[in-house]
CSV table of C-alpha atoms and ligand atoms in Angstrom, one decimal:
chain,number,residue,atom,x,y,z
R,1,UNK,CA,1.9,-39.6,26.4
R,2,UNK,CA,5.3,-38.1,25.9
R,3,UNK,CA,6.5,-41.5,24.8
R,4,UNK,CA,3.6,-41.8,22.4
R,5,UNK,CA,4.4,-38.4,20.9
R,6,UNK,CA,8.0,-39.3,20.3
R,7,UNK,CA,6.7,-41.9,17.8
R,8,UNK,CA,5.7,-39.1,15.5
R,9,UNK,CA,8.7,-38.3,13.3
R,10,UNK,CA,7.7,-34.6,13.0
R,11,UNK,CA,7.6,-33.9,16.8
R,12,UNK,CA,10.2,-31.8,18.5
R,13,UNK,CA,9.9,-30.9,22.2
R,14,UNK,CA,12.1,-28.4,24.0
R,15,UNK,CA,11.0,-29.3,27.6
R,16,UNK,CA,9.3,-32.7,27.7
R,17,UNK,CA,8.7,-32.6,31.5
R,18,UNK,CA,6.8,-29.3,31.1
R,19,UNK,CA,4.6,-30.8,28.3
R,20,UNK,CA,4.0,-33.9,30.4
R,21,UNK,CA,3.0,-31.8,33.4
R,22,UNK,CA,0.6,-29.7,31.3
R,23,UNK,CA,-1.0,-32.7,29.5
R,24,UNK,CA,-1.6,-34.5,32.8
R,25,UNK,CA,-3.1,-31.4,34.5
R,26,UNK,CA,-5.4,-30.9,31.5
R,27,UNK,CA,-6.5,-34.5,31.5
R,28,UNK,CA,-7.2,-34.4,35.2
R,29,UNK,CA,-9.2,-31.2,34.8
R,30,UNK,CA,-11.4,-32.8,32.1
R,31,UNK,CA,-12.9,-31.8,28.8
R,32,UNK,CA,-15.4,-29.3,30.3
R,33,UNK,CA,-12.4,-27.1,31.2
R,34,UNK,CA,-10.8,-27.1,27.8
R,35,UNK,CA,-11.0,-24.8,24.8
R,36,UNK,CA,-9.0,-24.9,21.6
R,37,UNK,CA,-7.8,-21.7,19.9
R,38,UNK,CA,-6.3,-22.2,16.5
R,39,UNK,CA,-4.9,-20.2,13.7
R,40,UNK,CA,-6.3,-21.0,10.2
R,41,UNK,CA,-3.9,-20.6,7.3
R,42,UNK,CA,-1.1,-23.1,7.3
R,43,UNK,CA,-2.3,-24.4,10.7
R,44,UNK,CA,-5.8,-25.9,10.0
R,45,UNK,CA,-5.0,-25.9,6.3
R,46,UNK,CA,-2.1,-27.6,4.6
R,47,UNK,CA,1.1,-25.7,3.7
R,48,UNK,CA,1.8,-27.9,0.7
R,49,UNK,CA,0.4,-30.8,-1.3
R,50,UNK,CA,2.5,-32.9,-3.8
R,51,UNK,CA,5.3,-30.4,-3.5
R,52,UNK,CA,3.1,-27.4,-4.4
R,53,UNK,CA,2.2,-24.6,-2.0
R,54,UNK,CA,-1.5,-24.6,-0.9
R,55,UNK,CA,-3.3,-21.3,-0.9
R,56,UNK,CA,-4.1,-19.0,2.1
R,57,UNK,CA,-7.5,-17.4,2.4
R,58,UNK,CA,-6.1,-14.4,0.5
R,59,UNK,CA,-4.6,-16.6,-2.2
R,60,UNK,CA,-7.9,-18.4,-2.8
R,61,UNK,CA,-9.2,-15.1,-4.0
R,62,UNK,CA,-5.9,-13.9,-5.6
R,63,UNK,CA,-6.0,-17.0,-7.9
R,64,UNK,CA,-9.7,-17.0,-8.6
R,65,UNK,CA,-11.9,-15.8,-11.5
R,66,UNK,CA,-13.1,-12.9,-9.3
R,67,UNK,CA,-9.8,-11.1,-9.8
R,68,UNK,CA,-8.6,-9.6,-13.2
R,69,UNK,CA,-5.3,-10.7,-14.7
R,70,UNK,CA,-3.8,-7.3,-14.1
R,71,UNK,CA,-4.8,-7.3,-10.4
R,72,UNK,CA,-3.5,-10.9,-10.0
R,73,UNK,CA,-0.1,-9.6,-11.1
R,74,UNK,CA,-0.3,-6.8,-8.5
R,75,UNK,CA,-1.3,-9.2,-5.7
R,76,UNK,CA,1.5,-11.6,-6.7
R,77,UNK,CA,4.0,-8.7,-6.5
R,78,UNK,CA,2.7,-7.9,-3.0
R,79,UNK,CA,3.1,-11.5,-2.0
R,80,UNK,CA,6.7,-11.6,-3.4
R,81,UNK,CA,7.5,-8.4,-1.5
R,82,UNK,CA,6.0,-9.0,1.8
R,83,UNK,CA,5.9,-12.8,2.5
R,84,UNK,CA,9.7,-12.9,2.7
R,85,UNK,CA,9.5,-10.1,5.3
R,86,UNK,CA,6.8,-12.0,7.3
R,87,UNK,CA,9.0,-15.1,7.6
R,88,UNK,CA,12.4,-13.4,7.9
R,89,UNK,CA,14.1,-14.8,11.0
R,90,UNK,CA,16.6,-11.9,11.1
R,91,UNK,CA,14.1,-9.1,11.6
R,92,UNK,CA,12.2,-8.4,14.8
R,93,UNK,CA,8.4,-8.4,15.0
R,94,UNK,CA,8.5,-4.7,15.7
R,95,UNK,CA,10.4,-4.1,12.5
R,96,UNK,CA,7.9,-6.2,10.5
R,97,UNK,CA,4.7,-4.5,11.9
R,98,UNK,CA,4.5,-1.6,9.4
R,99,UNK,CA,5.2,-3.9,6.5
R,100,UNK,CA,2.4,-6.3,7.5
R,101,UNK,CA,-0.1,-3.4,7.8
R,102,UNK,CA,1.0,-2.2,4.3
R,103,UNK,CA,0.6,-5.7,2.8
R,104,UNK,CA,-2.9,-6.3,4.2
R,105,UNK,CA,-4.1,-2.8,3.4
R,106,UNK,CA,-2.8,-2.8,-0.2
R,107,UNK,CA,-4.2,-6.3,-0.8
R,108,UNK,CA,-7.6,-5.4,0.7
R,109,UNK,CA,-7.8,-2.2,-1.3
R,110,UNK,CA,-7.1,-4.1,-4.5
R,111,UNK,CA,-9.8,-6.6,-3.7
R,112,UNK,CA,-12.3,-3.8,-3.0
R,113,UNK,CA,-11.5,-2.4,-6.5
R,114,UNK,CA,-12.3,-5.7,-8.0
R,115,UNK,CA,-15.9,-5.3,-6.8
R,116,UNK,CA,-16.0,-8.9,-5.6
R,117,UNK,CA,-19.5,-10.4,-5.3
R,118,UNK,CA,-20.5,-12.2,-2.1
R,119,UNK,CA,-22.5,-14.9,-3.9
R,120,UNK,CA,-19.4,-15.9,-5.9
R,121,UNK,CA,-17.2,-16.6,-2.9
R,122,UNK,CA,-18.4,-20.2,-2.5
R,123,UNK,CA,-17.5,-21.0,-6.1
R,124,UNK,CA,-14.0,-19.4,-5.7
R,125,UNK,CA,-13.4,-21.7,-2.7
R,126,UNK,CA,-14.8,-24.8,-4.5
R,127,UNK,CA,-12.5,-24.2,-7.5
R,128,UNK,CA,-9.4,-23.5,-5.3
R,129,UNK,CA,-6.7,-25.8,-4.1
R,130,UNK,CA,-7.4,-25.1,-0.4
R,131,UNK,CA,-7.1,-28.2,1.8
R,132,UNK,CA,-7.6,-28.7,5.5
R,133,UNK,CA,-4.8,-30.8,7.0
R,134,UNK,CA,-5.3,-34.6,6.9
R,135,UNK,CA,-7.2,-35.7,9.9
R,136,UNK,CA,-9.2,-32.4,10.2
R,137,UNK,CA,-12.5,-34.3,10.3
R,138,UNK,CA,-11.4,-36.3,13.3
R,139,UNK,CA,-10.4,-33.1,15.1
R,140,UNK,CA,-13.6,-31.1,14.3
R,141,UNK,CA,-15.8,-34.2,15.1
R,142,UNK,CA,-14.1,-35.0,18.4
R,143,UNK,CA,-14.4,-31.4,19.5
R,144,UNK,CA,-18.1,-31.3,18.7
R,145,UNK,CA,-18.7,-34.6,20.4
R,146,UNK,CA,-16.9,-33.4,23.6
R,147,UNK,CA,-18.6,-30.0,23.5
R,148,UNK,CA,-15.2,-28.3,23.3
R,149,UNK,CA,-15.3,-24.9,21.7
R,150,UNK,CA,-12.9,-24.2,18.8
R,151,UNK,CA,-12.0,-20.6,18.3
R,152,UNK,CA,-10.5,-20.0,14.9
R,153,UNK,CA,-8.4,-16.9,15.1
R,154,UNK,CA,-7.1,-15.8,11.7
R,155,UNK,CA,-5.5,-12.9,9.9
R,156,UNK,CA,-7.0,-14.3,6.7
R,157,UNK,CA,-10.5,-13.5,5.4
R,158,UNK,CA,-13.3,-14.7,7.6
R,159,UNK,CA,-15.9,-15.1,4.8
R,160,UNK,CA,-13.5,-17.3,2.9
R,161,UNK,CA,-12.3,-19.5,5.8
R,162,UNK,CA,-15.9,-20.0,6.9
R,163,UNK,CA,-16.6,-21.2,3.4
R,164,UNK,CA,-13.6,-23.6,3.4
R,165,UNK,CA,-14.8,-25.1,6.7
R,166,UNK,CA,-18.4,-25.2,5.6
R,167,UNK,CA,-17.6,-27.0,2.3
R,168,UNK,CA,-15.6,-29.5,4.3
R,169,UNK,CA,-18.8,-30.2,6.2
R,170,UNK,CA,-17.4,-29.4,9.7
R,171,UNK,CA,-18.7,-25.9,10.5
R,172,UNK,CA,-20.3,-27.0,13.7
R,173,UNK,CA,-22.0,-24.7,16.3
R,174,UNK,CA,-18.9,-25.1,18.6
R,175,UNK,CA,-16.8,-23.3,16.0
R,176,UNK,CA,-16.4,-19.5,16.4
R,177,UNK,CA,-14.2,-17.2,14.2
R,178,UNK,CA,-12.2,-14.0,14.8
R,179,UNK,CA,-10.9,-12.7,11.5
R,180,UNK,CA,-11.1,-10.0,8.8
R,181,UNK,CA,-14.6,-9.9,7.5
R,182,UNK,CA,-15.7,-8.4,4.2
R,183,UNK,CA,-18.3,-5.6,4.2
R,184,UNK,CA,-20.7,-6.0,1.2
R,185,UNK,CA,-23.1,-3.3,0.1
R,186,UNK,CA,-26.9,-3.8,-0.5
R,187,UNK,CA,-26.1,-5.3,-4.0
R,188,UNK,CA,-23.7,-7.9,-2.4
R,189,UNK,CA,-20.6,-6.1,-3.8
R,190,UNK,CA,-17.4,-5.8,-1.6
R,191,UNK,CA,-17.1,-2.2,-0.5
R,192,UNK,CA,-14.6,-2.5,2.5
R,193,UNK,CA,-13.3,-4.7,5.2
R,194,UNK,CA,-15.0,-4.5,8.6
R,195,UNK,CA,-13.5,-3.5,11.9
R,196,UNK,CA,-9.8,-3.4,13.0
R,197,UNK,CA,-7.4,-5.1,10.6
R,198,UNK,CA,-5.9,-8.4,11.9
R,199,UNK,CA,-2.5,-9.3,10.5
R,200,UNK,CA,0.0,-11.9,11.5
R,201,UNK,CA,1.6,-9.9,14.3
R,202,UNK,CA,-1.2,-8.1,16.0
R,203,UNK,CA,-3.3,-11.0,17.3
R,204,UNK,CA,-2.8,-9.9,20.8
R,205,UNK,CA,-4.7,-6.6,20.1
R,206,UNK,CA,-7.3,-8.7,18.2
R,207,UNK,CA,-7.7,-11.0,21.2
R,208,UNK,CA,-8.1,-8.0,23.6
R,209,UNK,CA,-10.7,-6.4,21.3
R,210,UNK,CA,-12.7,-9.6,21.2
R,211,UNK,CA,-12.8,-10.4,25.0
R,212,UNK,CA,-16.6,-10.8,24.7
R,213,UNK,CA,-16.0,-14.0,22.8
R,214,UNK,CA,-13.6,-15.3,25.4
R,215,UNK,CA,-16.0,-14.3,28.2
R,216,UNK,CA,-18.4,-16.9,26.9
R,217,UNK,CA,-15.7,-19.4,27.6
R,218,UNK,CA,-14.9,-18.1,31.0
R,219,UNK,CA,-15.1,-21.4,32.8
R,220,UNK,CA,-12.6,-23.0,30.4
R,221,UNK,CA,-9.2,-22.3,31.8
R,222,UNK,CA,-7.2,-24.9,29.9
R,223,UNK,CA,-6.2,-23.9,26.4
R,224,UNK,CA,-4.8,-26.0,23.5
R,225,UNK,CA,-3.3,-23.4,21.2
R,226,UNK,CA,-2.3,-24.2,17.6
R,227,UNK,CA,-0.4,-21.9,15.2
R,228,UNK,CA,2.2,-21.7,12.6
R,229,UNK,CA,3.7,-18.2,13.2
R,230,UNK,CA,5.1,-16.5,16.2
R,231,UNK,CA,2.2,-14.0,16.1
R,232,UNK,CA,-0.1,-16.9,16.9
R,233,UNK,CA,1.4,-17.3,20.3
R,234,UNK,CA,-0.7,-14.3,21.5
R,235,UNK,CA,-4.1,-15.7,20.4
R,236,UNK,CA,-5.1,-16.7,23.9
R,237,UNK,CA,-4.3,-13.3,25.5
R,238,UNK,CA,-8.0,-12.7,26.0
R,239,UNK,CA,-8.5,-15.7,28.2
R,240,UNK,CA,-8.9,-14.8,31.9
R,241,UNK,CA,-7.5,-16.9,34.7
R,242,UNK,CA,-5.6,-19.4,32.5
R,243,UNK,CA,-4.7,-22.6,34.4
R,244,UNK,CA,-2.8,-24.3,31.6
R,245,UNK,CA,-1.9,-23.6,28.0
R,246,UNK,CA,-0.3,-26.1,25.6
R,247,UNK,CA,1.1,-24.5,22.5
R,248,UNK,CA,1.5,-26.6,19.4
R,249,UNK,CA,3.4,-24.9,16.5
R,250,UNK,CA,3.5,-26.0,12.9
R,251,UNK,CA,7.0,-25.2,11.5
R,252,UNK,CA,6.3,-25.2,7.8
R,253,UNK,CA,8.9,-23.0,6.2
R,254,UNK,CA,12.6,-22.0,6.8
R,255,UNK,CA,12.9,-24.9,9.3
R,256,UNK,CA,16.6,-24.5,10.1
R,257,UNK,CA,16.5,-20.8,10.6
R,258,UNK,CA,13.4,-21.0,12.9
R,259,UNK,CA,13.9,-24.2,14.8
R,260,UNK,CA,15.5,-22.8,18.0
R,261,UNK,CA,13.1,-19.9,18.3
R,262,UNK,CA,10.1,-22.2,17.8
R,263,UNK,CA,11.4,-24.7,20.4
R,264,UNK,CA,11.7,-21.8,22.8
R,265,UNK,CA,8.2,-20.5,22.0
R,266,UNK,CA,6.0,-23.5,21.3
R,267,UNK,CA,5.7,-26.4,23.7
R,268,UNK,CA,5.5,-28.9,20.8
R,269,UNK,CA,6.9,-28.1,17.4
R,270,UNK,CA,5.7,-30.1,14.3
R,271,UNK,CA,8.2,-30.0,11.5
R,272,UNK,CA,6.8,-30.2,8.0
R,273,UNK,CA,3.8,-32.1,9.2
R,274,UNK,CA,0.8,-31.8,7.0
R,275,UNK,CA,-1.5,-33.7,9.3
R,276,UNK,CA,-3.6,-33.3,12.5
R,277,UNK,CA,-2.4,-36.6,13.9
R,278,UNK,CA,-0.5,-35.0,16.8
R,279,UNK,CA,-3.2,-32.6,17.9
R,280,UNK,CA,-5.8,-35.4,17.6
R,281,UNK,CA,-3.6,-37.8,19.7
R,282,UNK,CA,-3.2,-35.0,22.4
R,283,UNK,CA,-7.0,-34.2,22.4
R,284,UNK,CA,-7.9,-37.9,22.8
R,285,UNK,CA,-5.4,-38.1,25.7
R,286,UNK,CA,-6.7,-34.9,27.4
R,287,UNK,CA,-10.4,-36.0,27.0
R,288,UNK,CA,-9.6,-39.5,28.3
R,289,UNK,CA,-11.0,-41.0,25.1
R,290,UNK,CA,-8.1,-43.2,24.2
T,1,LIG,N1,-2.4,-10.4,1.2
T,1,LIG,C1,-2.1,-11.4,2.0
T,1,LIG,C2,-1.9,-11.3,3.3
T,1,LIG,C3,-1.6,-12.4,4.1
T,1,LIG,N2,-1.4,-13.6,3.6
T,1,LIG,C4,-1.1,-14.7,4.4
T,1,LIG,O1,-2.2,-15.1,5.2
T,1,LIG,C5,-1.8,-15.6,6.5
T,1,LIG,C6,-2.6,-15.1,7.6
T,1,LIG,O2,-3.6,-15.9,8.0
T,1,LIG,P1,-3.6,-16.8,9.4
T,1,LIG,O3,-4.9,-17.6,9.3
T,1,LIG,O4,-2.4,-17.7,9.3
T,1,LIG,O5,-3.6,-15.9,10.5
T,1,LIG,C7,-0.3,-15.1,6.6
T,1,LIG,O6,0.5,-16.2,7.0
T,1,LIG,C8,0.1,-14.5,5.3
T,1,LIG,O7,1.2,-15.2,4.7
T,1,LIG,C9,-1.6,-13.7,2.2
T,1,LIG,O8,-1.5,-14.9,1.7
T,1,LIG,N3,-1.9,-12.7,1.4
T,2,LIG,MG1,-1.1,-19.2,9.8
């Protein structure tokens, strides 16, 4: 399998023997023992298309008709202020935490002020440039066929990401979501966001708050984790008695600055890869269907 992976030009592996060991242990244990935990924005979705950045869940709304021109400017200013902090390789996660809380809180407050209507979300998604990565259908279909649960764990907006997956025709019953969900009043107008805020770097807390979801998957001790940020590495922290975990990381931005850290954190790093080819090849290997 390692040999097969080396054929993909985007693949970088720090410790090939470890990856080989994990892959073979998971294949031996079989599909009934496996679950997939994946981030959404820039992991299940594309980072760029034709040289242009693709939107995150938040950006889908930021750019939509549901937001006034004045508010769009304010949201853009937030993005320009806080995204560079989110991806700054010279700052520690601890240092970034208060800025992330500030970003999400300010953006969510602005969205609430816009009195977004629930029944217009589907149109906003339809009219957006959101794109799941090439090969997404193969991934979702294969997981459904093999009865492998897919937990989407996102600091984006649950209502929006569900709509993206639904419109792509792959929101199957084996797909579960942990995310920030909108709270609508009786007229269907956004009045708040529900529950504890999830941002890029508090997914560990999010995982521990949602252990109920992981309990349903108690007999699945082998995890394939997919993410694009270092915060995604903690998404499986709610899984009890883990046997094996294989971490696949999409390195989309600031490749040179992050390469060493990603190689030390993720088992497989995919550099500027807009496809699901590698996760699909791995899943087919693990499930013995290749
Ligand atoms: N106002 C905001 C806040 C966050 N983002 C981006 O969303 C991404 C988080 O979602 P995941 O599915 O990747 O957990 C994160 O990478 C932020 O850059 C945003 O666009 N606008
Ligand atoms: Mg992401």
